[in-house]
N, CA, C and O atoms as a DFTB+ gen file, in Angstrom:
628 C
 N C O
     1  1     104.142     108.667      76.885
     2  2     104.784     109.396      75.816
     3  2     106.282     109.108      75.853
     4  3     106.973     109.285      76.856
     5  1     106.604     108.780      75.012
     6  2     108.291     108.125      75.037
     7  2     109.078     109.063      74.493
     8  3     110.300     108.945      74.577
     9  1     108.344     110.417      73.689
    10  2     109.223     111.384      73.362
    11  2     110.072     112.109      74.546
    12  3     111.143     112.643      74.260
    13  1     109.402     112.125      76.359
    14  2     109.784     112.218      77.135
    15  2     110.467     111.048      77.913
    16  3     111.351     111.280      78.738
    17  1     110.159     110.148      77.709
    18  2     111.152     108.713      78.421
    19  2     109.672     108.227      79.096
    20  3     108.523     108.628      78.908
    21  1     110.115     107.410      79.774
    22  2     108.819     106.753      80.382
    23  2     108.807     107.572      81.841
    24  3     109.648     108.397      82.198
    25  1     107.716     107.160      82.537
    26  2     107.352     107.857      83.962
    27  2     107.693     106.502      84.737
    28  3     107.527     105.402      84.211
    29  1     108.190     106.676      86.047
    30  2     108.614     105.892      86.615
    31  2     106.867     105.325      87.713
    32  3     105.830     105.980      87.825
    33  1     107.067     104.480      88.082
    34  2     105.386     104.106      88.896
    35  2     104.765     104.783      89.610
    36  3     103.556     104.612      89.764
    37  1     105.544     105.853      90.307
    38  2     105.405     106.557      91.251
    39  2     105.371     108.054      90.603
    40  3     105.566     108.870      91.504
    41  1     105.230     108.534      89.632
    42  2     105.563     109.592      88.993
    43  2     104.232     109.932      87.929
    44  3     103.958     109.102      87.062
    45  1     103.429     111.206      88.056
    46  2     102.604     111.300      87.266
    47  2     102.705     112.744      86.364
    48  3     103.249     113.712      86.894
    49  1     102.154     112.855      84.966
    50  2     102.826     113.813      84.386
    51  2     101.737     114.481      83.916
    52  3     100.786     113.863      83.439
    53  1     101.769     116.158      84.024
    54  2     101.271     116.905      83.067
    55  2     102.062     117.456      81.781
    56  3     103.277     117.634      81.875
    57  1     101.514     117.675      80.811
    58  2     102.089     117.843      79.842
    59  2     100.988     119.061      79.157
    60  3      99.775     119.271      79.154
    61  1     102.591     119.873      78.438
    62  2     101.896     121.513      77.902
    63  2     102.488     121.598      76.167
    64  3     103.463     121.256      75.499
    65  1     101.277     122.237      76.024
    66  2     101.260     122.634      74.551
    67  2     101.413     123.671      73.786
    68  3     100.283     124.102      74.015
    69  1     101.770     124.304      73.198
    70  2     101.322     125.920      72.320
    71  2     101.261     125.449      71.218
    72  3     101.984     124.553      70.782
    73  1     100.144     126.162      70.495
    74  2      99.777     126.243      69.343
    75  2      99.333     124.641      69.058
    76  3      99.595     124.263      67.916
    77  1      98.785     123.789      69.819
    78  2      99.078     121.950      69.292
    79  2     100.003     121.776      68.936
    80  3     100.156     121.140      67.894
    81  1     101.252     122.369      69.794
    82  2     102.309     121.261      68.990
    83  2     102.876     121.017      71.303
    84  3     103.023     121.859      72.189
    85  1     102.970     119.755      71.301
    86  2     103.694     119.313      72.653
    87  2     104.826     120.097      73.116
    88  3     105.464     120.261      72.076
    89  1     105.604     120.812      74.261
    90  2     106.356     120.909      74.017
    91  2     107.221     120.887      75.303
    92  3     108.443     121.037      75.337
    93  1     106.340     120.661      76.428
    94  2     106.575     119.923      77.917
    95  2     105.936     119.065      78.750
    96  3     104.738     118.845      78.928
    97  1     107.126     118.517      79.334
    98  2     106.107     117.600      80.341
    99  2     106.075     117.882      81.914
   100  3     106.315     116.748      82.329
   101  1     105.985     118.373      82.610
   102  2     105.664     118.242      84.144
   103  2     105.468     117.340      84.731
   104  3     104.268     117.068      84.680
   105  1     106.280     116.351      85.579
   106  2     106.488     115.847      86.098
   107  2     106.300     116.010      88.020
   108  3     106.898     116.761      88.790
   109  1     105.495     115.231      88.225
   110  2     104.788     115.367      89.494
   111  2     105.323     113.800      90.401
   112  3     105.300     112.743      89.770
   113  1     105.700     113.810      91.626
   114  2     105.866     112.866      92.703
   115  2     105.868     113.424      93.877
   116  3     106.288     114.533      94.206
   117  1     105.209     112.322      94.703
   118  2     104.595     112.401      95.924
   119  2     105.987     111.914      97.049
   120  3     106.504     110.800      96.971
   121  1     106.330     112.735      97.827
   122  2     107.438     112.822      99.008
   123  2     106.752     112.881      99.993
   124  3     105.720     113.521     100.189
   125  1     107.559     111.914     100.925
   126  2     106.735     111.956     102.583
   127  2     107.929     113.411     103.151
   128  3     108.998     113.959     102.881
   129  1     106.620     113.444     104.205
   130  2     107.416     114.892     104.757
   131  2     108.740     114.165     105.503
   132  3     108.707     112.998     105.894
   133  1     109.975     115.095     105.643
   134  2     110.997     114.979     105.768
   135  2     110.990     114.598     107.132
   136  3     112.102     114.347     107.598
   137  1     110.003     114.489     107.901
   138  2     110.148     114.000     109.371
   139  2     109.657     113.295     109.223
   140  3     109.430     113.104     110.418
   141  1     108.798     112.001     108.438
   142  2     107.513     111.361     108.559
   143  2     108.577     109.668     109.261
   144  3     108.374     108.839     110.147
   145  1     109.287     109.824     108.590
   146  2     109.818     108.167     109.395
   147  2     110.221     108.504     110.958
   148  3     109.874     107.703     111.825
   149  1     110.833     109.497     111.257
   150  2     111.439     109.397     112.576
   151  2     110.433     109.775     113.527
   152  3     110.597     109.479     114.711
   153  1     109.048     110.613     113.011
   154  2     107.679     110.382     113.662
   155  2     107.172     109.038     113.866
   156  3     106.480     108.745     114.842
   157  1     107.536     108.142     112.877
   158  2     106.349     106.806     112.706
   159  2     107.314     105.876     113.727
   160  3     106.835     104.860     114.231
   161  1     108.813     106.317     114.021
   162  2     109.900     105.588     114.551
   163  2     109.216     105.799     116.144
   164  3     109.030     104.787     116.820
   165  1     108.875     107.091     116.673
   166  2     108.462     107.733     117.723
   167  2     107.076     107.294     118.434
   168  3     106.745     107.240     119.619
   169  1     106.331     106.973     117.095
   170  2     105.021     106.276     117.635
   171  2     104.891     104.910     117.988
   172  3     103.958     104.428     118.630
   173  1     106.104     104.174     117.430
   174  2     106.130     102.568     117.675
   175  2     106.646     102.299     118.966
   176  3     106.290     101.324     119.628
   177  1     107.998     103.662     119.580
   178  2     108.685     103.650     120.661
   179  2     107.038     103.979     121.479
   180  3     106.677     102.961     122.070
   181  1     106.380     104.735     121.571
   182  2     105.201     105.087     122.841
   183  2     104.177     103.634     122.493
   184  3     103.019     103.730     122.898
   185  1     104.501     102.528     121.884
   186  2     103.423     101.681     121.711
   187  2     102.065     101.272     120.458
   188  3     101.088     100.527     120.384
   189  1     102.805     102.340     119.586
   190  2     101.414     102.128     118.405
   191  2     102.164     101.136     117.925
   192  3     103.367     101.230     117.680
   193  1     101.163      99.711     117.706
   194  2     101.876      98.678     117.120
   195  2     101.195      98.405     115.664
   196  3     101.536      97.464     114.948
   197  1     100.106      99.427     115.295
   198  2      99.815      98.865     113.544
   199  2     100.301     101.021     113.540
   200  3     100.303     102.040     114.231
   201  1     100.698     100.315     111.852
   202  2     100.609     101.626     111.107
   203  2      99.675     101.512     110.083
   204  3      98.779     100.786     110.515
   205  1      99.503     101.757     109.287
   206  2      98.721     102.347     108.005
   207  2      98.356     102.858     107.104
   208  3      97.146     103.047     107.229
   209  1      98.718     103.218     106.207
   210  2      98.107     104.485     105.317
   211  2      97.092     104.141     104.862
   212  3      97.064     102.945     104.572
   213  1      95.726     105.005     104.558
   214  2      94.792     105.274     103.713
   215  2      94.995     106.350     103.061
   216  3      95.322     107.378     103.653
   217  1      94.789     106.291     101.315
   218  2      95.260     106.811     100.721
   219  2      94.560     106.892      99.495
   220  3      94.271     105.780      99.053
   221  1      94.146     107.976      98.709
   222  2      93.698     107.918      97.131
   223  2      94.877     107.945      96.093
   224  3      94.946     107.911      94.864
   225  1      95.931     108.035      97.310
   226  2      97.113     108.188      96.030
   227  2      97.070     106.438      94.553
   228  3      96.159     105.614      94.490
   229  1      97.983     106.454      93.920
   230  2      98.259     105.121      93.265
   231  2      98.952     104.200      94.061
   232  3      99.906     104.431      94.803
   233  1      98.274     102.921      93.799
   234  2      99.224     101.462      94.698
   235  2     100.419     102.013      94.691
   236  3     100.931     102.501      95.698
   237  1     100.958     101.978      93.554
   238  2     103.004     102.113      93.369
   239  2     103.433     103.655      94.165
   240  3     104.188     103.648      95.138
   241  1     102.991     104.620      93.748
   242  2     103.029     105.594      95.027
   243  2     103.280     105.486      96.158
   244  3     104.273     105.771      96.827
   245  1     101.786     104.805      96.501
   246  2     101.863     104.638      98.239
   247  2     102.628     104.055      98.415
   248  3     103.429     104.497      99.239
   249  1     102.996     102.399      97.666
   250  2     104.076     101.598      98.048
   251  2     105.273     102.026      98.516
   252  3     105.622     101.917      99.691
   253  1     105.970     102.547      97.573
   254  2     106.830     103.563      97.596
   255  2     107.184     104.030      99.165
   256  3     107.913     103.594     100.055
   257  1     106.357     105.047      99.026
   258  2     106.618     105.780     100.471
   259  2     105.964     105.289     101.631
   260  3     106.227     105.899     102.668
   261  1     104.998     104.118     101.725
   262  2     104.921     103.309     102.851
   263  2     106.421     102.776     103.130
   264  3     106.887     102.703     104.267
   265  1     107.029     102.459     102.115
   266  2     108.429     101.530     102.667
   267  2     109.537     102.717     102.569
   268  3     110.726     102.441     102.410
   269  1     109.088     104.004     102.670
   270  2     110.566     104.787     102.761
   271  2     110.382     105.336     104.121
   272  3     111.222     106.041     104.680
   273  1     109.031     104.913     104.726
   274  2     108.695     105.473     106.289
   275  2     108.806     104.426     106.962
   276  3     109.221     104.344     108.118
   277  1     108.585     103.912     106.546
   278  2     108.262     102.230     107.575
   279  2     106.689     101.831     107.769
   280  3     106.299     101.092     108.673
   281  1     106.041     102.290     107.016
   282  2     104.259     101.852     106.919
   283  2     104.389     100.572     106.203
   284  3     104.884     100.480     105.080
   285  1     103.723      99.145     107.198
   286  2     103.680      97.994     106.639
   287  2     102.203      97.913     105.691
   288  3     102.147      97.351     104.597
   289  1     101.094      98.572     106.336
   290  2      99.875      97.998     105.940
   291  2      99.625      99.582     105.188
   292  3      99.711     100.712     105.668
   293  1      99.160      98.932     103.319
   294  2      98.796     100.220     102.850
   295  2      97.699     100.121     102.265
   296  3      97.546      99.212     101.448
   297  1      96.694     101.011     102.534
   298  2      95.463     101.036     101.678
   299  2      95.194     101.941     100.615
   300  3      94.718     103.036     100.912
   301  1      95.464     101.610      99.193
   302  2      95.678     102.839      97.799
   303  2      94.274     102.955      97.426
   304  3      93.287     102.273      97.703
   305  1      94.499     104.301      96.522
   306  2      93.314     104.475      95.626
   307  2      91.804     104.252      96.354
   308  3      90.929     103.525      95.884
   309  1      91.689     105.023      97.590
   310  2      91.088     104.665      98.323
   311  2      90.098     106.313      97.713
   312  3      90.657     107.214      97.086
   313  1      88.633     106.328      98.095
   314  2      87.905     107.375      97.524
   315  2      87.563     107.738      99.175
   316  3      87.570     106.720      99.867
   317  1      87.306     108.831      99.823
   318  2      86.452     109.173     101.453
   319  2      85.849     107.779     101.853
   320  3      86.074     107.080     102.841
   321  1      85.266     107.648     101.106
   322  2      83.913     106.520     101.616
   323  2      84.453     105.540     101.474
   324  3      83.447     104.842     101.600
   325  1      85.508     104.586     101.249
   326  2      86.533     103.488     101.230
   327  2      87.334     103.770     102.382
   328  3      87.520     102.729     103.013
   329  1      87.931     104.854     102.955
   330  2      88.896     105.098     103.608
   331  2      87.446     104.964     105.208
   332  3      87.731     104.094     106.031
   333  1      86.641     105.453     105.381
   334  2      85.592     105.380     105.898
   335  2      85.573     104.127     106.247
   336  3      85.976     103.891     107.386
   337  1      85.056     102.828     105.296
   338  2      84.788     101.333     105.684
   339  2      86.053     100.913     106.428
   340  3      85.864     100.222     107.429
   341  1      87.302     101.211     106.108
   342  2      88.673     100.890     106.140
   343  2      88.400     100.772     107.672
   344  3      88.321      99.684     108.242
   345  1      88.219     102.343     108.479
   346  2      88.219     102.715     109.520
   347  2      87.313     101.647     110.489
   348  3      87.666     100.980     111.462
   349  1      86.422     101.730     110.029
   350  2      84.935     100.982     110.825
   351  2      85.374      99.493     110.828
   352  3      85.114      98.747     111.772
   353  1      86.180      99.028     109.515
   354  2      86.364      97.283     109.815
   355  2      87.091      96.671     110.828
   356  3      87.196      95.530     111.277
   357  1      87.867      98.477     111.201
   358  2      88.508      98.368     112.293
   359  2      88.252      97.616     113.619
   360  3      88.971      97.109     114.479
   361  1      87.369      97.709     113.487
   362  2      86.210      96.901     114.782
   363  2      86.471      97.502     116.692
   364  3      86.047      98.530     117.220
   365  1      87.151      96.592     117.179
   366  2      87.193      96.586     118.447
   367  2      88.634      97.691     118.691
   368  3      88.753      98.379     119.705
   369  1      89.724      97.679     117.464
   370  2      90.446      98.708     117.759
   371  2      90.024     100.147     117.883
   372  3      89.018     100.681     117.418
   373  1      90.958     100.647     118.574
   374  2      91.116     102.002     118.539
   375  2      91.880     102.448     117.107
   376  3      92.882     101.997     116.552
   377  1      91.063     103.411     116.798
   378  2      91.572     104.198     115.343
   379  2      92.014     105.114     115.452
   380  3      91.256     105.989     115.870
   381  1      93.242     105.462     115.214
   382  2      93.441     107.544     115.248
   383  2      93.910     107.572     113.641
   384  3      94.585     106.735     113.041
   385  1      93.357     108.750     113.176
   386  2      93.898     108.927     111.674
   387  2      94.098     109.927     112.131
   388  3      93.867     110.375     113.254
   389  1      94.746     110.514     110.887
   390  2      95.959     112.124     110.954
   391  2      95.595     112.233     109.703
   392  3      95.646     111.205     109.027
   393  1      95.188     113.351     109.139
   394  2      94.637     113.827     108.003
   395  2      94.886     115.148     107.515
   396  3      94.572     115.857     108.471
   397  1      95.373     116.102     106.326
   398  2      95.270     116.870     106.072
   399  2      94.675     118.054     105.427
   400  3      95.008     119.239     105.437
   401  1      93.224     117.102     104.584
   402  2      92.655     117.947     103.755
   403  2      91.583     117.164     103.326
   404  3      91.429     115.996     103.685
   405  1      90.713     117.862     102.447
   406  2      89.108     118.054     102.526
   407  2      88.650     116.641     102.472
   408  3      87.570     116.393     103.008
   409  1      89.516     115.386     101.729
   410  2      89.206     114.065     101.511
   411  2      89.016     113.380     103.034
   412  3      88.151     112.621     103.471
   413  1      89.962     113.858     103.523
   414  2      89.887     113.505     104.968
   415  2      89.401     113.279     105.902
   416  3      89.605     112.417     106.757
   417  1      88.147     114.679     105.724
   418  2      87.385     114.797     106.446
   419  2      86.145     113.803     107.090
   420  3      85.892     113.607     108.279
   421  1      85.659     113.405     106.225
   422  2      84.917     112.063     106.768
   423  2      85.505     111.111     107.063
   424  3      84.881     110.223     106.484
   425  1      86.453     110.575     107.678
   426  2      87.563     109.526     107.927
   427  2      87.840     110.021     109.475
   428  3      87.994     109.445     110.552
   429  1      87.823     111.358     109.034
   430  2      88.963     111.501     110.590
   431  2      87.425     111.635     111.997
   432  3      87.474     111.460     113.214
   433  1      86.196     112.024     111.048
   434  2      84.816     111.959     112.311
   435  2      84.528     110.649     112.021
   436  3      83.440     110.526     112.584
   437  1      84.749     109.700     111.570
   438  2      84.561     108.141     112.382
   439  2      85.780     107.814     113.018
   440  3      85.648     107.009     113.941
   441  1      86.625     108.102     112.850
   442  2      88.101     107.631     113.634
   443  2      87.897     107.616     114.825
   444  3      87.108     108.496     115.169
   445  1      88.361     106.832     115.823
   446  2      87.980     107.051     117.532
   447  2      88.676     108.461     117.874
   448  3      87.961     109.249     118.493
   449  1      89.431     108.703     117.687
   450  2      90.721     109.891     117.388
   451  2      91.035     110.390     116.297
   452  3      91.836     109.740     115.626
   453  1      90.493     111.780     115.704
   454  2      90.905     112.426     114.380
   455  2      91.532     113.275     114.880
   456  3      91.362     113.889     115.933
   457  1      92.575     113.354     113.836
   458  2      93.601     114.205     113.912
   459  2      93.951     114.912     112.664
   460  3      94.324     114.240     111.702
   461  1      93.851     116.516     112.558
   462  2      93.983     117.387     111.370
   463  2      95.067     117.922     111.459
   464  3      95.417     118.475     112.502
   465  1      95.693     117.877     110.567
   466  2      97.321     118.596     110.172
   467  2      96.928     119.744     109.228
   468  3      96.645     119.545     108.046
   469  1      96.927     121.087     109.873
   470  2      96.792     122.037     109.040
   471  2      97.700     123.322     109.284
   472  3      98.765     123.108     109.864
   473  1      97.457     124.415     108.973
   474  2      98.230     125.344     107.912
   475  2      97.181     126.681     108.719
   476  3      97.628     127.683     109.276
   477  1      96.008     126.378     108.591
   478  2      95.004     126.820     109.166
   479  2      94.095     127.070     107.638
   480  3      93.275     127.981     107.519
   481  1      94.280     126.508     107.011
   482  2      93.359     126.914     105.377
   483  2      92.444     125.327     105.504
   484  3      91.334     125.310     104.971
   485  1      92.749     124.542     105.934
   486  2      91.845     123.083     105.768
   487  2      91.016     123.135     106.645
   488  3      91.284     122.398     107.594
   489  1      89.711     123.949     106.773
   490  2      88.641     123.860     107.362
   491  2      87.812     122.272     107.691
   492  3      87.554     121.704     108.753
   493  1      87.593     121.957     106.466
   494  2      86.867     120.852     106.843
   495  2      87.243     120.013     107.340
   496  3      86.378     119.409     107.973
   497  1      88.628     119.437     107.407
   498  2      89.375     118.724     108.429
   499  2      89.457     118.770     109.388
   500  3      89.103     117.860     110.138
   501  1      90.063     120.074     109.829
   502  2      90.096     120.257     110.827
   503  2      88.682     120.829     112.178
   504  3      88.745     121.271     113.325
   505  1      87.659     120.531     111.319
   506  2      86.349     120.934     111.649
   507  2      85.882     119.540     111.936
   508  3      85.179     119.406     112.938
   509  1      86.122     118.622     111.316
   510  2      85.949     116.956     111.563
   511  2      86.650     116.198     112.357
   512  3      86.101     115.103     112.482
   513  1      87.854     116.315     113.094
   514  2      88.546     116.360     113.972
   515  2      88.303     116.367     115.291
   516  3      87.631     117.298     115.733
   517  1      88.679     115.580     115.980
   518  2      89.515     115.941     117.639
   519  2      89.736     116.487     118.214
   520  3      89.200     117.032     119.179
   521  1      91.405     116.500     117.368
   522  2      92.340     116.905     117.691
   523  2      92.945     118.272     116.427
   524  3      92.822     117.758     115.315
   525  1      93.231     119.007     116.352
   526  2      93.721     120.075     115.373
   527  2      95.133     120.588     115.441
   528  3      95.394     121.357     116.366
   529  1      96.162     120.239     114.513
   530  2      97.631     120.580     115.001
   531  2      97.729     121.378     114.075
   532  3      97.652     121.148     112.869
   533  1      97.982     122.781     114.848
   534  2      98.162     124.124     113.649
   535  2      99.332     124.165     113.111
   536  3      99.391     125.058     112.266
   537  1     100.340     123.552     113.241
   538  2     101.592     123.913     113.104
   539  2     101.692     123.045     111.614
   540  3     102.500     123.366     110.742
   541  1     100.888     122.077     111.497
   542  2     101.233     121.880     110.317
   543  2     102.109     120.975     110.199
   544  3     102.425     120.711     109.039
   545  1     102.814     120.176     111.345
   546  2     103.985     119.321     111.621
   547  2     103.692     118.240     112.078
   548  3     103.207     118.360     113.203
   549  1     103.754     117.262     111.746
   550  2     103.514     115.595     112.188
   551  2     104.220     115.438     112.922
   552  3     103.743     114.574     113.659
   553  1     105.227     115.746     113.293
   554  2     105.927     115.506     114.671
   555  2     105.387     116.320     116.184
   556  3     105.950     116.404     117.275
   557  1     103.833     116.944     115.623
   558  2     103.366     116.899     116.994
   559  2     102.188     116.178     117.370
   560  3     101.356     116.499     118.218
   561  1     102.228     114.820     116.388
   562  2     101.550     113.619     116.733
   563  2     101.725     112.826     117.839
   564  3     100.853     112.440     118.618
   565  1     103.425     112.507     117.871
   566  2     103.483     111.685     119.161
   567  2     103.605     112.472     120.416
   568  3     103.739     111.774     121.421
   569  1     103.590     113.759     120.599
   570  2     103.755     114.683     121.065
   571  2     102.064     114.872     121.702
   572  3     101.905     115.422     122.791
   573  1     101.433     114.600     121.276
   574  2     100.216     114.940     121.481
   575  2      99.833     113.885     122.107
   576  3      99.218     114.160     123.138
   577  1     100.026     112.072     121.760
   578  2     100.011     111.513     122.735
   579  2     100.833     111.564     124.073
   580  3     100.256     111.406     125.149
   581  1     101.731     111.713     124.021
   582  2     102.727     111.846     125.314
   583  2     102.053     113.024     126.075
   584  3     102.253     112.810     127.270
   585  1     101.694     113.607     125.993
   586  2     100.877     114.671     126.779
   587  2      99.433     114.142     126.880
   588  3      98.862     114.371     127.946
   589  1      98.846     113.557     126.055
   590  2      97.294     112.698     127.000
   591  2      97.635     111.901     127.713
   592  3      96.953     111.895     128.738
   593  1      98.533     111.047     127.683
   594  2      98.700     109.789     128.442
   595  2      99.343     110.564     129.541
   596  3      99.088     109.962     130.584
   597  1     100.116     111.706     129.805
   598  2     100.360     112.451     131.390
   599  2      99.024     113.037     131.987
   600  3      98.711     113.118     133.175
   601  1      98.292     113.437     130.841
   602  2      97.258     114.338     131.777
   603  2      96.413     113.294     132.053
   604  3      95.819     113.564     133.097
   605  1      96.075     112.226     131.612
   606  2      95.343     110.860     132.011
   607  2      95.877     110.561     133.309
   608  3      95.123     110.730     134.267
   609  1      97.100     110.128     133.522
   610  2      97.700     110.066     134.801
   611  2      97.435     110.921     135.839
   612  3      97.146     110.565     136.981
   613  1      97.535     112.057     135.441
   614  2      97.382     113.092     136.202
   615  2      95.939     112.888     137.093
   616  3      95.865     112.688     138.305
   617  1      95.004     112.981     136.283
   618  2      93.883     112.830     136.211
   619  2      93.117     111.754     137.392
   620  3      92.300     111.763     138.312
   621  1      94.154     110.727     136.521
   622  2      93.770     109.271     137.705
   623  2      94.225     109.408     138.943
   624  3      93.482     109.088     139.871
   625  1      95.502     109.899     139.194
   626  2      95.579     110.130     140.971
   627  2      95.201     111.181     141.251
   628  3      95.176     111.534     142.430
């Protein structure tokens, strides 16, 4: 609709009416959480050497905010059961996904490591899961490894 200007690639719009006549648009974009790069910075320092997104968002979306975090490899417009194969083609790697909500859920129980980011309202995620971080904060991802890899140690001597 050009009566509003164009939408930029990353930008998707609802638009409201009274009576049939147009008379707004709502404007919707997708933001990585405000910690998400200096997390993904944190996981490369402990050794994760692929990143990833799987994602139903749009290519230009994800693009987007894969390169405002530092995610090289992105998988868009992905449906559960795509994000699923994604996981499994994985093969001989180790997989950990981090997931927040109901799409998730089958992704994060094939993952070698699921991981649910919740609020405590995303049941099925976090019911499909591992691992469960209530706080709701991705910065207690690498946090969560740094504490297996001590109690592993621990463990071993």
């Amino acid at each position: 609709m050009t009566r509003f200007g164009l939408l930029q690639p990353d930008e998707m719009a609802s638009y409201v009416s009274v009576d049939g006549r147009l008379i707004a648009r709502i404007v919707l974009r997708d933001v990585p959480r405000a910690n998400a790069k200096a997390v993904l910075a944190k996981l490369h320092e402990l050794g994760v050497t692929e990143l990833a997104m799987l994602t139903g968002d749009k290519r230009a979306s994800a693009n987007i905010i894969a390169s405002e975090v530092g995610i090289d490899e992105v998988h868009a417009e992905l449906f559960p059961e795509d994000k699923v194969a994604a996981v499994r083609a994985a093969g001989k790697t180790v997989t950990m996904m981090v997931g927040d909500g109901v799409n998730d859920a089958p992704v994060l129980a094939v993952a070698d490591i699921g991981v649910a980011m919740t609020d405590g309202t995303s049941t099925a995620a976090s019911e499909s899961a591992q691992v469960v971080i209530m706080n709701d904060n991705i910065a207690a991802v690498p946090r969560a490894i740094a504490i297996a890899r001590r109690t592993k140690r621990v463990m071993l001597q």
